[in-house]
């Protein structure tokens, strides 16, 4: 049995969205990113930190990364995203 066999039951219990890889898990991975950014900035506050790839172009992730304090987002080709305000 692969891990894909558990997806339907996790979705039924609302533990996963219908598209678990379409966006960033803001409560899990987002918090890890935030802890990493805060930790590094506590020792080197002018460090520029950014994200690249598909999550850089996903609108909800872009807003989270902006809130966390990342300096830049680099989107994968084919993605279009609004700049968070």
PDB file of N, CA and C in Angstrom:
ATOM      1  N   UNK A   1       0.848  -1.188   0.000  1.00  0.00           N
ATOM      2  CA  UNK A   1       0.000   0.000   0.000  1.00  0.00           C
ATOM      3  C   UNK A   1       0.889   1.246   0.000  1.00  0.00           C
ATOM      4  N   UNK A   2       0.589   2.158  -0.862  1.00  0.00           N
ATOM      5  CA  UNK A   2       1.347   3.407  -0.908  1.00  0.00           C
ATOM      6  C   UNK A   2       0.699   4.438   0.000  1.00  0.00           C
ATOM      7  N   UNK A   3       1.400   5.542   0.180  1.00  0.00           N
ATOM      8  CA  UNK A   3       0.825   6.615   1.004  1.00  0.00           C
ATOM      9  C   UNK A   3      -0.427   7.196   0.355  1.00  0.00           C
ATOM     10  N   UNK A   4      -0.563   7.012  -0.956  1.00  0.00           N
ATOM     11  CA  UNK A   4      -1.740   7.554  -1.632  1.00  0.00           C
ATOM     12  C   UNK A   4      -3.017   6.844  -1.207  1.00  0.00           C
ATOM     13  N   UNK A   5      -2.900   5.642  -0.671  1.00  0.00           N
ATOM     14  CA  UNK A   5      -4.069   4.916  -0.212  1.00  0.00           C
ATOM     15  C   UNK A   5      -4.743   5.551   0.990  1.00  0.00           C
ATOM     16  N   UNK A   6      -4.020   6.367   1.734  1.00  0.00           N
ATOM     17  CA  UNK A   6      -4.607   6.999   2.914  1.00  0.00           C
ATOM     18  C   UNK A   6      -5.246   8.346   2.595  1.00  0.00           C
ATOM     19  N   UNK A   7      -4.934   8.933   1.443  1.00  0.00           N
ATOM     20  CA  UNK A   7      -5.464  10.258   1.122  1.00  0.00           C
ATOM     21  C   UNK A   7      -6.982  10.346   1.200  1.00  0.00           C
ATOM     22  N   UNK A   8      -7.729   9.403   0.606  1.00  0.00           N
ATOM     23  CA  UNK A   8      -9.192   9.532   0.679  1.00  0.00           C
ATOM     24  C   UNK A   8      -9.727   9.558   2.106  1.00  0.00           C
ATOM     25  N   UNK A   9      -9.188   8.698   2.982  1.00  0.00           N
ATOM     26  CA  UNK A   9      -9.695   8.705   4.362  1.00  0.00           C
ATOM     27  C   UNK A   9      -9.287   9.986   5.086  1.00  0.00           C
ATOM     28  N   UNK A  10      -8.099  10.520   4.810  1.00  0.00           N
ATOM     29  CA  UNK A  10      -7.682  11.790   5.408  1.00  0.00           C
ATOM     30  C   UNK A  10      -8.556  12.934   4.911  1.00  0.00           C
ATOM     31  N   UNK A  11      -8.916  12.883   3.629  1.00  0.00           N
ATOM     32  CA  UNK A  11      -9.787  13.926   3.075  1.00  0.00           C
ATOM     33  C   UNK A  11     -11.186  13.826   3.674  1.00  0.00           C
ATOM     34  N   UNK A  12     -11.684  12.611   3.865  1.00  0.00           N
ATOM     35  CA  UNK A  12     -12.997  12.430   4.491  1.00  0.00           C
ATOM     36  C   UNK A  12     -13.026  13.005   5.902  1.00  0.00           C
ATOM     37  N   UNK A  13     -11.922  12.884   6.612  1.00  0.00           N
ATOM     38  CA  UNK A  13     -11.829  13.408   7.982  1.00  0.00           C
ATOM     39  C   UNK A  13     -11.388  14.872   8.009  1.00  0.00           C
ATOM     40  N   UNK A  14     -11.263  15.455   6.815  1.00  0.00           N
ATOM     41  CA  UNK A  14     -10.854  16.854   6.639  1.00  0.00           C
ATOM     42  C   UNK A  14      -9.478  17.141   7.240  1.00  0.00           C
ATOM     43  N   UNK A  15      -8.605  16.132   7.210  1.00  0.00           N
ATOM     44  CA  UNK A  15      -7.217  16.324   7.631  1.00  0.00           C
ATOM     45  C   UNK A  15      -6.371  16.849   6.473  1.00  0.00           C
ATOM     46  N   UNK A  16      -6.834  16.616   5.249  1.00  0.00           N
ATOM     47  CA  UNK A  16      -6.180  17.105   4.039  1.00  0.00           C
ATOM     48  C   UNK A  16      -7.210  17.786   3.158  1.00  0.00           C
ATOM     49  N   UNK A  17      -6.746  18.769   2.396  1.00  0.00           N
ATOM     50  CA  UNK A  17      -7.633  19.384   1.413  1.00  0.00           C
ATOM     51  C   UNK A  17      -7.747  18.444   0.219  1.00  0.00           C
ATOM     52  N   UNK A  18      -8.575  18.800  -0.732  1.00  0.00           N
ATOM     53  CA  UNK A  18      -8.708  17.987  -1.936  1.00  0.00           C
ATOM     54  C   UNK A  18      -7.452  18.053  -2.800  1.00  0.00           C
ATOM     55  N   UNK A  19      -6.628  19.075  -2.610  1.00  0.00           N
ATOM     56  CA  UNK A  19      -5.394  19.240  -3.373  1.00  0.00           C
ATOM     57  C   UNK A  19      -4.249  19.492  -2.382  1.00  0.00           C
ATOM     58  N   UNK A  20      -3.781  18.460  -1.689  1.00  0.00           N
ATOM     59  CA  UNK A  20      -2.819  18.668  -0.607  1.00  0.00           C
ATOM     60  C   UNK A  20      -1.478  19.249  -1.039  1.00  0.00           C
ATOM     61  N   UNK A  21      -1.123  19.135  -2.318  1.00  0.00           N
ATOM     62  CA  UNK A  21       0.162  19.672  -2.773  1.00  0.00           C
ATOM     63  C   UNK A  21       0.008  20.961  -3.564  1.00  0.00           C
ATOM     64  N   UNK A  22      -1.182  21.527  -3.613  1.00  0.00           N
ATOM     65  CA  UNK A  22      -1.423  22.732  -4.402  1.00  0.00           C
ATOM     66  C   UNK A  22      -0.978  23.999  -3.693  1.00  0.00           C
ATOM     67  N   UNK A  23      -0.815  23.962  -2.417  1.00  0.00           N
ATOM     68  CA  UNK A  23      -0.411  25.143  -1.666  1.00  0.00           C
ATOM     69  C   UNK A  23       0.372  24.754  -0.432  1.00  0.00           C
ATOM     70  N   UNK A  24       0.858  25.744   0.244  1.00  0.00           N
ATOM     71  CA  UNK A  24       1.664  25.535   1.437  1.00  0.00           C
ATOM     72  C   UNK A  24       0.776  25.299   2.653  1.00  0.00           C
ATOM     73  N   UNK A  25       1.178  24.380   3.497  1.00  0.00           N
ATOM     74  CA  UNK A  25       0.506  24.157   4.780  1.00  0.00           C
ATOM     75  C   UNK A  25       0.961  25.278   5.714  1.00  0.00           C
ATOM     76  N   UNK A  26       0.167  26.326   5.828  1.00  0.00           N
ATOM     77  CA  UNK A  26       0.565  27.527   6.563  1.00  0.00           C
ATOM     78  C   UNK A  26       0.713  27.282   8.062  1.00  0.00           C
ATOM     79  N   UNK A  27      -0.079  26.371   8.607  1.00  0.00           N
ATOM     80  CA  UNK A  27      -0.001  26.103  10.049  1.00  0.00           C
ATOM     81  C   UNK A  27       1.205  25.235  10.393  1.00  0.00           C
ATOM     82  N   UNK A  28       1.659  24.420   9.471  1.00  0.00           N
ATOM     83  CA  UNK A  28       2.797  23.540   9.727  1.00  0.00           C
ATOM     84  C   UNK A  28       4.082  24.093   9.146  1.00  0.00           C
ATOM     85  N   UNK A  29       4.222  23.959   7.833  1.00  0.00           N
ATOM     86  CA  UNK A  29       5.436  24.409   7.152  1.00  0.00           C
ATOM     87  C   UNK A  29       5.608  25.918   7.285  1.00  0.00           C
ATOM     88  N   UNK A  30       4.523  26.664   7.208  1.00  0.00           N
ATOM     89  CA  UNK A  30       4.605  28.120   7.352  1.00  0.00           C
ATOM     90  C   UNK A  30       5.205  28.527   8.689  1.00  0.00           C
ATOM     91  N   UNK A  31       4.826  27.821   9.746  1.00  0.00           N
ATOM     92  CA  UNK A  31       5.392  28.122  11.067  1.00  0.00           C
ATOM     93  C   UNK A  31       6.870  27.761  11.131  1.00  0.00           C
ATOM     94  N   UNK A  32       7.260  26.675  10.469  1.00  0.00           N
ATOM     95  CA  UNK A  32       8.678  26.313  10.433  1.00  0.00           C
ATOM     96  C   UNK A  32       9.493  27.376   9.707  1.00  0.00           C
ATOM     97  N   UNK A  33       8.957  27.887   8.598  1.00  0.00           N
ATOM     98  CA  UNK A  33       9.633  28.962   7.867  1.00  0.00           C
ATOM     99  C   UNK A  33       9.757  30.188   8.764  1.00  0.00           C
ATOM    100  N   UNK A  34       8.682  30.536   9.451  1.00  0.00           N
ATOM    101  CA  UNK A  34       8.692  31.705  10.328  1.00  0.00           C
ATOM    102  C   UNK A  34       9.738  31.561  11.440  1.00  0.00           C
ATOM    103  N   UNK A  35       9.809  30.395  12.059  1.00  0.00           N
ATOM    104  CA  UNK A  35      10.797  30.153  13.111  1.00  0.00           C
ATOM    105  C   UNK A  35      12.215  30.279  12.543  1.00  0.00           C
ATOM    106  N   UNK A  36      12.424  29.739  11.351  1.00  0.00           N
ATOM    107  CA  UNK A  36      13.739  29.829  10.723  1.00  0.00           C
ATOM    108  C   UNK A  36      14.137  31.256  10.404  1.00  0.00           C
ATOM    109  N   UNK A  37      13.195  32.026   9.858  1.00  0.00           N
ATOM    110  CA  UNK A  37      13.468  33.428   9.522  1.00  0.00           C
ATOM    111  C   UNK A  37      13.763  34.223  10.791  1.00  0.00           C
ATOM    112  N   UNK A  38      12.925  34.073  11.801  1.00  0.00           N
ATOM    113  CA  UNK A  38      13.136  34.808  13.060  1.00  0.00           C
ATOM    114  C   UNK A  38      14.473  34.434  13.702  1.00  0.00           C
ATOM    115  N   UNK A  39      14.806  33.158  13.693  1.00  0.00           N
ATOM    116  CA  UNK A  39      16.057  32.710  14.288  1.00  0.00           C
ATOM    117  C   UNK A  39      17.272  33.273  13.576  1.00  0.00           C
ATOM    118  N   UNK A  40      17.237  33.252  12.273  1.00  0.00           N
ATOM    119  CA  UNK A  40      18.386  33.755  11.512  1.00  0.00           C
ATOM    120  C   UNK A  40      18.489  35.270  11.608  1.00  0.00           C
ATOM    121  N   UNK A  41      17.360  35.943  11.561  1.00  0.00           N
ATOM    122  CA  UNK A  41      17.387  37.408  11.644  1.00  0.00           C
ATOM    123  C   UNK A  41      17.811  37.885  13.031  1.00  0.00           C
ATOM    124  N   UNK A  42      17.654  37.050  14.043  1.00  0.00           N
ATOM    125  CA  UNK A  42      18.085  37.453  15.384  1.00  0.00           C
ATOM    126  C   UNK A  42      19.605  37.557  15.467  1.00  0.00           C
ATOM    127  N   UNK A  43      20.307  36.885  14.570  1.00  0.00           N
ATOM    128  CA  UNK A  43      21.768  36.951  14.562  1.00  0.00           C
ATOM    129  C   UNK A  43      22.316  37.777  13.405  1.00  0.00           C
ATOM    130  N   UNK A  44      21.533  37.934  12.360  1.00  0.00           N
ATOM    131  CA  UNK A  44      21.977  38.690  11.181  1.00  0.00           C
ATOM    132  C   UNK A  44      20.758  39.410  10.608  1.00  0.00           C
ATOM    133  N   UNK A  45      20.401  40.549  11.198  1.00  0.00           N
ATOM    134  CA  UNK A  45      19.113  41.181  10.906  1.00  0.00           C
ATOM    135  C   UNK A  45      18.999  41.773   9.508  1.00  0.00           C
ATOM    136  N   UNK A  46      20.087  41.979   8.790  1.00  0.00           N
ATOM    137  CA  UNK A  46      19.997  42.536   7.436  1.00  0.00           C
ATOM    138  C   UNK A  46      20.018  41.452   6.362  1.00  0.00           C
ATOM    139  N   UNK A  47      19.983  40.204   6.764  1.00  0.00           N
ATOM    140  CA  UNK A  47      20.007  39.096   5.827  1.00  0.00           C
ATOM    141  C   UNK A  47      18.767  39.127   4.940  1.00  0.00           C
ATOM    142  N   UNK A  48      18.965  39.003   3.635  1.00  0.00           N
ATOM    143  CA  UNK A  48      17.837  38.930   2.706  1.00  0.00           C
ATOM    144  C   UNK A  48      17.432  37.466   2.577  1.00  0.00           C
ATOM    145  N   UNK A  49      16.155  37.215   2.796  1.00  0.00           N
ATOM    146  CA  UNK A  49      15.626  35.852   2.755  1.00  0.00           C
ATOM    147  C   UNK A  49      14.459  35.827   1.786  1.00  0.00           C
ATOM    148  N   UNK A  50      14.429  34.813   0.928  1.00  0.00           N
ATOM    149  CA  UNK A  50      13.346  34.693  -0.035  1.00  0.00           C
ATOM    150  C   UNK A  50      12.994  33.246  -0.294  1.00  0.00           C
ATOM    151  N   UNK A  51      12.048  33.063  -1.175  1.00  0.00           N
ATOM    152  CA  UNK A  51      11.578  31.727  -1.543  1.00  0.00           C
ATOM    153  C   UNK A  51      11.511  31.668  -3.056  1.00  0.00           C
ATOM    154  N   UNK A  52      11.766  30.502  -3.616  1.00  0.00           N
ATOM    155  CA  UNK A  52      11.650  30.359  -5.058  1.00  0.00           C
ATOM    156  C   UNK A  52      10.851  29.118  -5.376  1.00  0.00           C
ATOM    157  N   UNK A  53      10.384  29.051  -6.590  1.00  0.00           N
ATOM    158  CA  UNK A  53       9.629  27.897  -7.038  1.00  0.00           C
ATOM    159  C   UNK A  53       8.132  28.124  -7.035  1.00  0.00           C
ATOM    160  N   UNK A  54       7.388  27.044  -7.063  1.00  0.00           N
ATOM    161  CA  UNK A  54       5.934  27.137  -7.222  1.00  0.00           C
ATOM    162  C   UNK A  54       5.251  27.836  -6.060  1.00  0.00           C
ATOM    163  N   UNK A  55       5.773  27.709  -4.846  1.00  0.00           N
ATOM    164  CA  UNK A  55       5.130  28.369  -3.707  1.00  0.00           C
ATOM    165  C   UNK A  55       5.302  29.878  -3.756  1.00  0.00           C
ATOM    166  N   UNK A  56       6.330  30.352  -4.438  1.00  0.00           N
ATOM    167  CA  UNK A  56       6.502  31.790  -4.601  1.00  0.00           C
ATOM    168  C   UNK A  56       5.400  32.413  -5.433  1.00  0.00           C
ATOM    169  N   UNK A  57       4.781  31.631  -6.305  1.00  0.00           N
ATOM    170  CA  UNK A  57       3.727  32.146  -7.172  1.00  0.00           C
ATOM    171  C   UNK A  57       2.324  31.831  -6.707  1.00  0.00           C
ATOM    172  N   UNK A  58       2.189  31.103  -5.642  1.00  0.00           N
ATOM    173  CA  UNK A  58       0.866  30.748  -5.127  1.00  0.00           C
ATOM    174  C   UNK A  58       0.392  31.891  -4.228  1.00  0.00           C
ATOM    175  N   UNK A  59      -0.748  32.531  -4.564  1.00  0.00           N
ATOM    176  CA  UNK A  59      -1.163  33.762  -3.874  1.00  0.00           C
ATOM    177  C   UNK A  59      -1.238  33.670  -2.351  1.00  0.00           C
ATOM    178  N   UNK A  60      -1.831  32.633  -1.798  1.00  0.00           N
ATOM    179  CA  UNK A  60      -1.933  32.537  -0.334  1.00  0.00           C
ATOM    180  C   UNK A  60      -0.560  32.385   0.311  1.00  0.00           C
ATOM    181  N   UNK A  61       0.311  31.611  -0.329  1.00  0.00           N
ATOM    182  CA  UNK A  61       1.664  31.457   0.205  1.00  0.00           C
ATOM    183  C   UNK A  61       2.416  32.773   0.131  1.00  0.00           C
ATOM    184  N   UNK A  62       2.245  33.508  -0.966  1.00  0.00           N
ATOM    185  CA  UNK A  62       2.903  34.811  -1.097  1.00  0.00           C
ATOM    186  C   UNK A  62       2.519  35.751   0.027  1.00  0.00           C
ATOM    187  N   UNK A  63       1.250  35.750   0.381  1.00  0.00           N
ATOM    188  CA  UNK A  63       0.786  36.604   1.488  1.00  0.00           C
ATOM    189  C   UNK A  63       1.408  36.164   2.809  1.00  0.00           C
ATOM    190  N   UNK A  64       1.486  34.853   3.025  1.00  0.00           N
ATOM    191  CA  UNK A  64       2.095  34.344   4.262  1.00  0.00           C
ATOM    192  C   UNK A  64       3.574  34.700   4.327  1.00  0.00           C
ATOM    193  N   UNK A  65       4.283  34.531   3.214  1.00  0.00           N
ATOM    194  CA  UNK A  65       5.706  34.846   3.196  1.00  0.00           C
ATOM    195  C   UNK A  65       5.942  36.336   3.415  1.00  0.00           C
ATOM    196  N   UNK A  66       5.061  37.161   2.890  1.00  0.00           N
ATOM    197  CA  UNK A  66       5.165  38.610   3.109  1.00  0.00           C
ATOM    198  C   UNK A  66       4.971  38.926   4.594  1.00  0.00           C
ATOM    199  N   UNK A  67       3.970  38.301   5.205  1.00  0.00           N
ATOM    200  CA  UNK A  67       3.696  38.512   6.624  1.00  0.00           C
ATOM    201  C   UNK A  67       4.876  38.051   7.483  1.00  0.00           C
ATOM    202  N   UNK A  68       5.480  36.944   7.109  1.00  0.00           N
ATOM    203  CA  UNK A  68       6.621  36.404   7.846  1.00  0.00           C
ATOM    204  C   UNK A  68       7.827  37.335   7.730  1.00  0.00           C
ATOM    205  N   UNK A  69       7.906  38.070   6.625  1.00  0.00           N
ATOM    206  CA  UNK A  69       9.002  39.026   6.462  1.00  0.00           C
ATOM    207  C   UNK A  69      10.038  38.645   5.427  1.00  0.00           C
ATOM    208  N   UNK A  70       9.696  37.736   4.505  1.00  0.00           N
ATOM    209  CA  UNK A  70      10.639  37.424   3.446  1.00  0.00           C
ATOM    210  C   UNK A  70      10.829  38.648   2.563  1.00  0.00           C
ATOM    211  N   UNK A  71      12.033  38.784   2.010  1.00  0.00           N
ATOM    212  CA  UNK A  71      12.355  39.945   1.197  1.00  0.00           C
ATOM    213  C   UNK A  71      11.916  39.805  -0.250  1.00  0.00           C
ATOM    214  N   UNK A  72      11.873  38.586  -0.753  1.00  0.00           N
ATOM    215  CA  UNK A  72      11.524  38.416  -2.160  1.00  0.00           C
ATOM    216  C   UNK A  72      10.872  37.061  -2.406  1.00  0.00           C
ATOM    217  N   UNK A  73      10.127  36.996  -3.499  1.00  0.00           N
ATOM    218  CA  UNK A  73       9.524  35.767  -3.992  1.00  0.00           C
ATOM    219  C   UNK A  73       9.994  35.594  -5.423  1.00  0.00           C
ATOM    220  N   UNK A  74      10.426  34.420  -5.785  1.00  0.00           N
ATOM    221  CA  UNK A  74      10.811  34.115  -7.151  1.00  0.00           C
ATOM    222  C   UNK A  74       9.867  33.026  -7.643  1.00  0.00           C
ATOM    223  N   UNK A  75       9.036  33.367  -8.610  1.00  0.00           N
ATOM    224  CA  UNK A  75       7.993  32.453  -9.079  1.00  0.00           C
ATOM    225  C   UNK A  75       8.506  31.561 -10.201  1.00  0.00           C
ATOM    226  N   UNK A  76       8.008  30.348 -10.259  1.00  0.00           N
ATOM    227  CA  UNK A  76       8.302  29.452 -11.363  1.00  0.00           C
ATOM    228  C   UNK A  76       7.637  29.977 -12.624  1.00  0.00           C
ATOM    229  N   UNK A  77       8.225  29.699 -13.803  1.00  0.00           N
ATOM    230  CA  UNK A  77       7.581  30.116 -15.053  1.00  0.00           C
ATOM    231  C   UNK A  77       6.170  29.533 -15.136  1.00  0.00           C
ATOM    232  N   UNK A  78       5.259  30.314 -15.639  1.00  0.00           N
ATOM    233  CA  UNK A  78       3.884  29.865 -15.787  1.00  0.00           C
ATOM    234  C   UNK A  78       2.982  30.279 -14.656  1.00  0.00           C
ATOM    235  N   UNK A  79       3.539  30.779 -13.579  1.00  0.00           N
ATOM    236  CA  UNK A  79       2.731  31.244 -12.451  1.00  0.00           C
ATOM    237  C   UNK A  79       2.561  32.748 -12.547  1.00  0.00           C
ATOM    238  N   UNK A  80       1.384  33.207 -12.196  1.00  0.00           N
ATOM    239  CA  UNK A  80       1.122  34.641 -12.112  1.00  0.00           C
ATOM    240  C   UNK A  80       0.507  34.896 -10.762  1.00  0.00           C
ATOM    241  N   UNK A  81       1.038  35.860 -10.088  1.00  0.00           N
ATOM    242  CA  UNK A  81       0.570  36.139  -8.744  1.00  0.00           C
ATOM    243  C   UNK A  81       0.546  37.629  -8.502  1.00  0.00           C
ATOM    244  N   UNK A  82      -0.409  38.068  -7.689  1.00  0.00           N
ATOM    245  CA  UNK A  82      -0.440  39.462  -7.269  1.00  0.00           C
ATOM    246  C   UNK A  82       0.600  39.665  -6.183  1.00  0.00           C
ATOM    247  N   UNK A  83       1.200  40.829  -6.158  1.00  0.00           N
ATOM    248  CA  UNK A  83       2.132  41.163  -5.089  1.00  0.00           C
ATOM    249  C   UNK A  83       1.311  41.496  -3.858  1.00  0.00           C
ATOM    250  N   UNK A  84       1.584  40.855  -2.727  1.00  0.00           N
ATOM    251  CA  UNK A  84       0.814  41.158  -1.509  1.00  0.00           C
ATOM    252  C   UNK A  84       0.976  42.616  -1.110  1.00  0.00           C
ATOM    253  N   UNK A  85      -0.094  43.195  -0.598  1.00  0.00           N
ATOM    254  CA  UNK A  85       0.001  44.599  -0.166  1.00  0.00           C
ATOM    255  C   UNK A  85      -0.040  44.696   1.341  1.00  0.00           C
TER     256      UNK A  85
END
